[in-house]
CSV table of C-alpha atoms and ligand atoms in Angstrom, one decimal:
chain,number,residue,atom,x,y,z
A,1,MET,CA,0.6,1.1,28.4
A,2,ILE,CA,-0.7,3.2,25.2
A,3,ARG,CA,-1.3,1.2,21.9
A,4,SER,CA,-2.4,2.2,18.7
A,5,VAL,CA,-5.5,-0.1,17.8
A,6,ILE,CA,-7.0,-0.5,14.4
A,7,THR,CA,-10.7,0.3,14.8
A,8,GLY,CA,-11.8,0.5,11.6
A,9,THR,CA,-10.7,-0.2,7.8
A,10,GLY,CA,-12.3,1.1,4.4
A,11,SER,CA,-11.1,1.2,1.0
A,12,ALA,CA,-12.6,2.9,-2.4
A,13,LEU,CA,-11.8,1.9,-6.2
A,14,PRO,CA,-12.6,3.9,-9.2
A,15,VAL,CA,-15.4,3.1,-11.0
A,16,ARG,CA,-13.8,2.0,-14.3
A,17,ARG,CA,-12.4,-1.8,-14.3
A,18,VAL,CA,-9.9,-2.6,-17.1
A,19,SER,CA,-9.2,-6.1,-17.7
A,20,ASN,CA,-6.0,-7.4,-19.4
A,21,ALA,CA,-7.8,-8.2,-22.7
A,22,GLN,CA,-9.0,-4.2,-22.7
A,23,LEU,CA,-5.4,-3.4,-22.2
A,24,ALA,CA,-4.4,-5.4,-25.0
A,25,GLU,CA,-6.3,-3.4,-27.3
A,26,GLN,CA,-4.3,-0.3,-26.6
A,27,VAL,CA,-0.8,-1.9,-26.1
A,28,ASP,CA,1.1,-4.8,-27.5
A,29,THR,CA,0.6,-7.0,-24.6
A,30,SER,CA,-1.8,-9.9,-23.9
A,31,ASP,CA,-3.8,-11.3,-21.0
A,32,GLU,CA,-1.6,-14.6,-20.8
A,33,TRP,CA,1.5,-12.8,-20.3
A,34,ILE,CA,0.2,-10.2,-17.9
A,35,VAL,CA,-1.3,-13.1,-15.9
A,36,GLU,CA,1.8,-15.5,-16.3
A,37,ARG,CA,4.4,-12.9,-15.3
A,38,THR,CA,2.6,-10.7,-12.7
A,39,GLY,CA,-0.7,-12.7,-11.5
A,40,ILE,CA,-2.6,-9.2,-12.6
A,41,ARG,CA,-6.3,-9.5,-14.2
A,42,PHE,CA,-7.9,-6.2,-13.5
A,43,ARG,CA,-7.2,-2.7,-12.6
A,44,HIS,CA,-9.2,0.2,-11.6
A,45,ILE,CA,-8.5,3.7,-13.6
A,46,ALA,CA,-9.6,6.9,-12.2
A,47,GLY,CA,-11.9,8.9,-14.6
A,48,GLU,CA,-12.6,12.6,-14.7
A,49,GLY,CA,-13.5,14.1,-11.1
A,50,GLU,CA,-11.7,10.6,-9.4
A,51,THR,CA,-8.6,12.0,-8.0
A,52,THR,CA,-6.2,10.8,-5.2
A,53,ALA,CA,-8.5,13.1,-2.4
A,54,THR,CA,-11.6,11.8,-3.7
A,55,LEU,CA,-10.6,8.2,-3.3
A,56,ALA,CA,-8.9,9.0,0.0
A,57,ALA,CA,-12.0,10.5,1.4
A,58,ASP,CA,-14.3,7.8,0.2
A,59,ALA,CA,-11.9,5.2,1.8
A,60,CYS,CA,-12.0,7.2,5.2
A,61,ARG,CA,-15.7,7.5,5.4
A,62,ALA,CA,-15.8,3.6,5.1
A,63,ALA,CA,-13.2,3.2,7.6
A,64,LEU,CA,-15.0,5.8,9.8
A,65,ALA,CA,-18.3,3.9,9.6
A,66,ALA,CA,-16.8,0.7,10.4
A,67,ALA,CA,-15.0,2.3,13.5
A,68,GLY,CA,-18.1,3.8,14.5
A,69,VAL,CA,-16.1,7.2,14.9
A,70,ASP,CA,-17.3,10.6,14.6
A,71,ALA,CA,-15.1,12.7,11.6
A,72,GLN,CA,-14.8,15.3,14.3
A,73,ASP,CA,-13.2,13.3,16.8
A,74,ILE,CA,-10.3,12.5,14.5
A,75,ASP,CA,-7.1,14.5,15.3
A,76,LEU,CA,-4.7,13.7,12.6
A,77,ILE,CA,-4.8,12.4,9.3
A,78,VAL,CA,-1.9,11.1,7.4
A,79,LEU,CA,-1.9,10.3,4.0
A,80,ALA,CA,0.9,8.3,2.4
A,81,THR,CA,1.0,8.9,-1.9
A,82,ALA,CA,3.3,9.6,-4.4
A,83,THR,CA,0.5,11.0,-6.4
A,84,PRO,CA,-0.9,14.1,-5.2
A,85,ASP,CA,-3.8,16.2,-6.2
A,86,GLN,CA,-1.6,19.3,-6.4
A,87,THR,CA,2.1,19.6,-5.4
A,88,PHE,CA,0.9,21.9,-2.4
A,89,PRO,CA,-1.0,21.9,-0.2
A,90,ALA,CA,-1.1,18.4,1.3
A,91,SER,CA,-3.8,16.2,-0.2
A,92,ALA,CA,-4.5,15.3,3.3
A,93,THR,CA,-5.7,18.9,3.9
A,94,LYS,CA,-8.0,18.2,1.2
A,95,VAL,CA,-9.3,15.1,2.3
A,96,GLN,CA,-9.5,17.1,6.1
A,97,ALA,CA,-12.3,19.6,4.1
A,98,MET,CA,-14.2,16.8,2.3
A,99,LEU,CA,-14.8,14.9,5.7
A,100,GLY,CA,-16.0,18.4,7.4
A,101,ILE,CA,-13.2,18.0,9.7
A,102,ASP,CA,-12.8,21.7,11.5
A,103,ASP,CA,-9.3,20.8,12.9
A,104,CYS,CA,-7.0,18.6,13.3
A,105,VAL,CA,-3.1,17.7,12.2
A,106,ALA,CA,-2.9,16.9,8.3
A,107,PHE,CA,-0.1,16.0,6.0
A,108,ASP,CA,1.2,13.7,3.3
A,109,VAL,CA,4.1,11.0,3.1
A,110,ALA,CA,6.0,10.2,0.5
A,111,ALA,CA,7.6,6.9,0.2
A,112,VAL,CA,5.9,5.5,-2.7
A,113,CYS,CA,4.8,1.8,-2.4
A,114,SER,CA,6.0,1.2,1.1
A,115,GLY,CA,3.9,5.0,2.0
A,116,PHE,CA,1.6,3.4,4.0
A,117,LEU,CA,4.2,1.7,6.3
A,118,TYR,CA,6.0,4.8,6.8
A,119,ALA,CA,2.7,6.3,7.6
A,120,VAL,CA,1.8,3.7,9.7
A,121,GLN,CA,4.9,3.9,12.2
A,122,VAL,CA,4.6,8.1,12.1
A,123,VAL,CA,1.0,8.1,13.3
A,124,ASP,CA,1.7,5.1,15.9
A,125,SER,CA,4.6,7.2,17.3
A,126,MET,CA,2.6,10.1,17.7
A,127,ILE,CA,-0.4,8.3,19.4
A,128,ARG,CA,2.2,6.5,21.7
A,129,SER,CA,3.8,10.1,22.6
A,130,GLY,CA,0.2,11.2,23.5
A,131,VAL,CA,0.5,13.9,20.4
A,132,ALA,CA,-2.8,12.2,19.0
A,133,LYS,CA,-5.7,10.2,20.2
A,134,ARG,CA,-7.5,9.0,17.2
A,135,ALA,CA,-6.0,9.2,13.7
A,136,LEU,CA,-7.0,8.4,10.1
A,137,VAL,CA,-4.0,6.8,8.0
A,138,ILE,CA,-4.7,6.6,4.3
A,139,GLY,CA,-2.8,5.1,1.5
A,140,ALA,CA,-4.3,6.5,-1.8
A,141,GLU,CA,-2.9,6.7,-5.3
A,142,THR,CA,-3.6,7.3,-9.1
A,143,PHE,CA,-0.6,6.0,-10.8
A,144,SER,CA,-2.4,6.1,-14.1
A,145,ARG,CA,-1.8,9.7,-14.4
A,146,ILE,CA,2.0,9.0,-14.3
A,147,LEU,CA,2.1,6.1,-16.3
A,148,ASP,CA,3.8,5.8,-19.8
A,149,TRP,CA,0.8,4.5,-21.9
A,150,GLU,CA,3.1,3.4,-24.7
A,151,ASP,CA,5.5,1.4,-22.3
A,152,ARG,CA,4.0,-2.0,-22.1
A,153,THR,CA,6.9,-3.1,-19.6
A,154,THR,CA,5.3,-0.7,-17.1
A,155,CYS,CA,1.7,0.4,-17.9
A,156,VAL,CA,0.2,-3.1,-17.3
A,157,LEU,CA,1.4,-3.3,-13.9
A,158,PHE,CA,-0.5,-0.5,-12.2
A,159,GLY,CA,-3.7,0.5,-11.1
A,160,ASP,CA,-5.6,3.4,-8.8
A,161,GLY,CA,-7.1,3.3,-5.4
A,162,ALA,CA,-7.1,4.1,-2.0
A,163,GLY,CA,-7.7,2.2,1.1
A,164,ALA,CA,-7.5,3.7,5.1
A,165,ILE,CA,-7.5,2.7,8.7
A,166,VAL,CA,-8.8,4.3,11.8
A,167,LEU,CA,-6.0,4.4,14.5
A,168,GLU,CA,-6.9,4.8,18.2
A,169,ALA,CA,-4.8,5.2,21.3
A,170,GLN,CA,-6.3,2.4,24.1
A,171,ASP,CA,-4.8,1.8,27.3
A,172,THR,CA,-3.7,-1.8,27.9
A,173,ALA,CA,-2.1,-3.3,30.7
A,174,ASP,CA,-2.2,-6.6,28.9
A,175,GLU,CA,1.0,-7.4,27.0
A,176,GLY,CA,-1.0,-9.7,24.9
A,177,GLY,CA,-3.7,-6.9,24.0
A,178,ARG,CA,-4.5,-5.7,20.9
A,179,GLY,CA,-2.6,-3.0,18.5
A,180,ILE,CA,0.3,-2.3,16.7
A,181,LEU,CA,3.5,-4.6,18.4
A,182,THR,CA,6.5,-3.3,16.2
A,183,THR,CA,7.0,-1.6,12.9
A,184,LYS,CA,10.4,-1.6,11.1
A,185,LEU,CA,11.4,0.7,8.2
A,186,HIS,CA,14.5,1.2,5.7
A,187,ALA,CA,15.6,3.1,3.1
A,188,ASP,CA,18.4,2.9,0.7
A,189,GLY,CA,18.8,6.0,-1.7
A,190,ARG,CA,21.5,4.5,-3.9
A,191,HIS,CA,18.9,2.6,-6.0
A,192,ASN,CA,16.9,5.5,-7.1
A,193,GLN,CA,17.4,4.9,-10.8
A,194,LEU,CA,15.8,1.4,-10.5
A,195,LEU,CA,12.5,2.9,-9.9
A,196,TYR,CA,11.3,6.5,-10.5
A,197,VAL,CA,9.8,9.2,-11.9
A,198,ASP,CA,11.4,11.2,-14.8
A,199,GLY,CA,10.0,14.3,-13.7
A,200,GLY,CA,9.8,16.9,-10.8
A,201,VAL,CA,8.9,20.1,-9.8
A,202,SER,CA,12.8,21.1,-8.7
A,203,THR,CA,14.3,19.4,-12.0
A,204,THR,CA,12.1,19.4,-15.0
A,205,GLY,CA,9.0,21.4,-13.7
A,206,THR,CA,6.8,18.6,-15.1
A,207,VAL,CA,5.0,15.9,-13.7
A,208,GLY,CA,7.0,13.1,-15.3
A,209,LYS,CA,6.4,9.6,-16.2
A,210,LEU,CA,7.1,6.3,-14.1
A,211,ARG,CA,10.1,4.5,-15.2
A,212,MET,CA,11.1,1.0,-14.1
A,213,LYS,CA,14.1,-1.8,-14.3
A,214,GLY,CA,11.3,-4.4,-13.4
A,215,ARG,CA,14.0,-7.6,-13.1
A,216,GLU,CA,16.2,-5.7,-10.7
A,217,VAL,CA,13.3,-4.2,-8.4
A,218,PHE,CA,11.9,-8.1,-8.4
A,219,ARG,CA,15.2,-9.5,-7.0
A,220,HIS,CA,15.6,-6.7,-4.2
A,221,ALA,CA,12.0,-6.8,-3.2
A,222,VAL,CA,12.1,-10.7,-2.2
A,223,THR,CA,15.4,-10.4,-0.2
A,224,ASN,CA,14.4,-7.0,1.6
A,225,LEU,CA,10.6,-8.1,2.1
A,226,ALA,CA,11.8,-11.4,3.6
A,227,ALA,CA,14.4,-10.0,5.7
A,228,VAL,CA,12.1,-6.7,7.1
A,229,MET,CA,9.4,-9.5,8.0
A,230,THR,CA,12.1,-11.7,9.8
A,231,GLU,CA,13.3,-8.4,11.6
A,232,SER,CA,10.0,-7.0,12.9
A,233,LEU,CA,8.6,-10.6,13.8
A,234,ALA,CA,11.6,-10.9,16.1
A,235,MET,CA,11.3,-7.5,17.7
A,236,ALA,CA,7.8,-8.6,18.6
A,237,GLY,CA,9.0,-11.8,19.9
A,238,LEU,CA,6.9,-13.9,17.6
A,239,SER,CA,8.0,-16.6,14.9
A,240,ALA,CA,6.6,-17.0,11.3
A,241,ASP,CA,4.4,-19.8,12.4
A,242,GLN,CA,2.5,-17.8,14.9
A,243,VAL,CA,1.4,-15.3,11.7
A,244,ASP,CA,-2.2,-15.7,10.8
A,245,TRP,CA,-2.1,-13.1,8.1
A,246,VAL,CA,0.5,-11.3,6.1
A,247,VAL,CA,-1.0,-8.5,4.0
A,248,PRO,CA,1.6,-7.4,1.7
A,249,HIS,CA,2.3,-4.9,-0.8
A,250,GLN,CA,0.6,-6.1,-4.2
A,251,ALA,CA,3.3,-5.7,-6.9
A,252,ASN,CA,3.4,-9.0,-8.3
A,253,ALA,CA,2.0,-12.5,-7.5
A,254,ARG,CA,5.7,-14.2,-8.1
A,255,ILE,CA,7.0,-11.6,-5.7
A,256,LEU,CA,4.2,-12.6,-3.1
A,257,ASP,CA,5.0,-16.1,-3.3
A,258,ALA,CA,8.6,-16.1,-3.4
A,259,THR,CA,8.6,-14.1,-0.2
A,260,ALA,CA,6.4,-16.4,1.5
A,261,ARG,CA,8.3,-19.4,0.6
A,262,LYS,CA,11.5,-17.7,1.8
A,263,LEU,CA,9.8,-17.1,5.4
A,264,GLY,CA,8.4,-20.5,5.1
A,265,LEU,CA,4.6,-19.1,5.3
A,266,ALA,CA,1.9,-21.3,3.9
A,267,PRO,CA,0.6,-19.4,0.8
A,268,GLU,CA,-3.0,-19.5,2.4
A,269,ARG,CA,-1.9,-17.2,5.2
A,270,VAL,CA,-0.9,-14.6,2.4
A,271,VAL,CA,-3.7,-12.1,1.3
A,272,VAL,CA,-3.6,-11.7,-2.4
A,273,THR,CA,-5.3,-8.5,-4.1
A,274,VAL,CA,-3.1,-8.3,-7.1
A,275,ASP,CA,-5.2,-10.2,-9.5
A,276,GLN,CA,-7.8,-7.6,-9.0
A,277,HIS,CA,-6.4,-4.3,-8.3
A,278,ALA,CA,-3.1,-4.5,-10.0
A,279,ASN,CA,0.1,-2.4,-8.0
A,280,THR,CA,-1.8,0.3,-6.1
A,281,SER,CA,1.4,1.5,-4.5
A,282,ALA,CA,0.9,3.1,-1.2
A,283,ALA,CA,-3.1,2.2,-1.4
A,284,SER,CA,-2.6,-1.6,-1.5
A,285,VAL,CA,-1.6,-2.6,1.7
A,286,PRO,CA,-4.5,-0.9,3.4
A,287,LEU,CA,-6.8,-2.0,0.2
A,288,ALA,CA,-6.1,-5.8,0.9
A,289,LEU,CA,-6.6,-5.4,4.6
A,290,ASP,CA,-10.0,-3.8,4.0
A,291,VAL,CA,-10.7,-6.9,1.5
A,292,ALA,CA,-9.6,-9.3,4.2
A,293,VAL,CA,-11.3,-7.5,7.1
A,294,ARG,CA,-14.4,-7.3,5.1
A,295,ASP,CA,-14.7,-10.7,3.7
A,296,GLY,CA,-14.1,-12.1,7.2
A,297,ARG,CA,-10.4,-13.4,7.2
A,298,ILE,CA,-8.8,-11.3,9.3
A,299,GLN,CA,-10.4,-11.4,13.2
A,300,GLN,CA,-9.8,-9.5,16.1
A,301,GLY,CA,-6.7,-10.9,18.3
A,302,GLN,CA,-5.3,-12.2,15.2
A,303,ILE,CA,-1.5,-11.8,14.5
A,304,VAL,CA,-1.3,-9.3,11.0
A,305,VAL,CA,1.8,-8.6,9.2
A,306,LEU,CA,1.8,-5.9,6.8
A,307,GLU,CA,4.8,-5.4,4.7
A,308,ALA,CA,5.8,-3.3,1.5
A,309,MET,CA,8.8,-2.1,-0.8
A,310,GLY,CA,8.9,0.5,-3.2
A,311,GLY,CA,10.9,3.4,-5.1
A,312,GLY,CA,13.9,4.7,-3.1
A,313,PHE,CA,14.1,1.7,-2.5
A,314,THR,CA,12.2,2.2,1.0
A,315,TRP,CA,10.7,-0.8,2.5
A,316,GLY,CA,9.0,-1.8,5.9
A,317,ALA,CA,6.9,-3.9,7.9
A,318,ALA,CA,4.5,-3.7,10.6
A,319,VAL,CA,3.3,-6.5,13.4
A,320,ILE,CA,-0.1,-6.1,14.6
A,321,ARG,CA,-2.2,-8.0,17.0
A,322,PHE,CA,-5.7,-7.1,15.1
B,1,COA,C1,8.2,-6.3,-14.8
B,1,COA,C2,8.1,-8.1,-14.8
B,1,COA,C3,6.6,-8.4,-14.4
B,1,COA,C4,8.6,-8.6,-16.2
B,1,COA,O1,9.1,-9.8,-16.0
B,1,COA,P1,10.1,-10.4,-16.1
B,1,COA,O2,9.8,-11.8,-16.1
B,1,COA,O3,11.4,-9.7,-15.5
B,1,COA,O4,10.0,-10.1,-17.8
B,1,COA,P2,11.2,-9.1,-18.6
B,1,COA,O5,11.3,-7.7,-18.2
B,1,COA,O6,12.7,-9.8,-18.5
B,1,COA,O7,10.8,-9.3,-20.0
B,1,COA,C5,10.5,-10.3,-20.7
B,1,COA,C6,10.1,-10.1,-22.1
B,1,COA,O8,8.9,-9.8,-22.0
B,1,COA,C7,8.5,-8.6,-22.6
B,1,COA,N1,7.4,-7.7,-22.3
B,1,COA,C8,7.3,-6.6,-21.3
B,1,COA,N2,6.3,-6.5,-20.9
B,1,COA,C9,5.6,-7.1,-21.6
B,1,COA,C10,3.9,-7.0,-21.6
B,1,COA,N3,3.2,-6.0,-21.1
B,1,COA,N4,3.5,-7.6,-22.9
B,1,COA,C11,4.0,-8.6,-23.6
B,1,COA,N5,5.4,-8.9,-23.2
B,1,COA,C12,6.2,-7.9,-22.6
B,1,COA,C13,9.8,-8.1,-22.9
B,1,COA,O9,9.8,-7.1,-23.8
B,1,COA,C14,10.8,-8.9,-23.0
B,1,COA,O10,11.0,-9.5,-24.3
B,1,COA,P3,12.2,-10.0,-25.0
B,1,COA,O11,12.4,-11.2,-24.2
B,1,COA,O12,12.2,-10.4,-26.4
B,1,COA,O13,12.7,-8.4,-24.7
B,1,COA,C15,8.8,-8.3,-13.4
B,1,COA,O14,10.3,-8.1,-13.6
B,1,COA,C16,8.3,-7.4,-12.1
B,1,COA,O15,7.3,-7.7,-11.8
B,1,COA,N6,9.3,-7.2,-11.4
B,1,COA,C17,9.3,-6.3,-10.4
B,1,COA,C18,8.5,-4.8,-10.8
B,1,COA,C19,7.5,-4.2,-9.5
B,1,COA,O16,7.3,-5.1,-8.5
B,1,COA,N7,7.7,-3.1,-9.0
B,1,COA,C20,6.9,-2.4,-8.3
B,1,COA,C21,7.7,-2.7,-7.0
B,1,COA,S1,7.2,-1.4,-5.8
């Protein structure tokens, strides 16, 4: 049986780190309001020369080093992003060139904040069907460039960054072996107007700015995330009390708490980085994963659940024996 195994993780953040207090000098907000409503304390904001592709390439270098894999041995790059460097070509091809890979398959996936989960399912399917053997799966974003810095209801919530994993095909006869056990995705396009960008290539010919009805998104997020985690665990034949770690999309600490409570998961088993990175959209899950792997919390053989929800709406979860 072929399984996709995570053999390395990596992440990258822009140099500039901005506190709530610094933001409050520009926008009518306060550290108190942001911390109480969201749990966010800092975010990183990309500067000149830092783009989605440069952050992605840095995250990949770290993941390749952790996996002990040579870049030339990568045969597939899938980059989840809603903020590509250019409308085309895919930023994944830019990352390929930056890593010096002569030939591989490379493309982007657009599912906003759940983009990394979408990319994981696509790559896992390609690995298990034998199309790819060794892949880089990336979530990378520069949301600071699509924020309306006059709109305090959205601009305080997001940050920039990138996370990457190396996923490798491993043959295992053992049901209890390592690898991705299940993935489950959903989309419901009727909710486009709750979280969207008010521009686009084929409509306004502009990039546009992020718009969100935060309270309604919040309500849907808790319901959908709890449901998809329950669904993906059931598919893997596991119950919530067998989960060692949940690595959720880092949108809001209150969403993380409410979702964990709904599933009866102890808060200590939830990896939280939203305080340090804010919402980095598709980058948030692989970024948080890398933090918890590098600080030693996530260990080989443990059951790890990844989950995310974003614009569309799109949402999904993956259950992994790490
Ligand atoms: C955005 C969010 C933090 C807002 O929290 P909330 O408790 O719903 O707050 P509301 O939007 O009802 O606003 C409450 C008040 O705070 C004010 N406010 C909004 N943003 C503010 C800010 N940055 N600073 C200070 N005050 C702010 C509002 O104007 C409103 O004031 P009013 O009552 O005088 O009109 C919350 O809804 C949320 O996190 N939603 C989910 C967002 C999300 O995760 N999106 C990404 C999913 S991928």
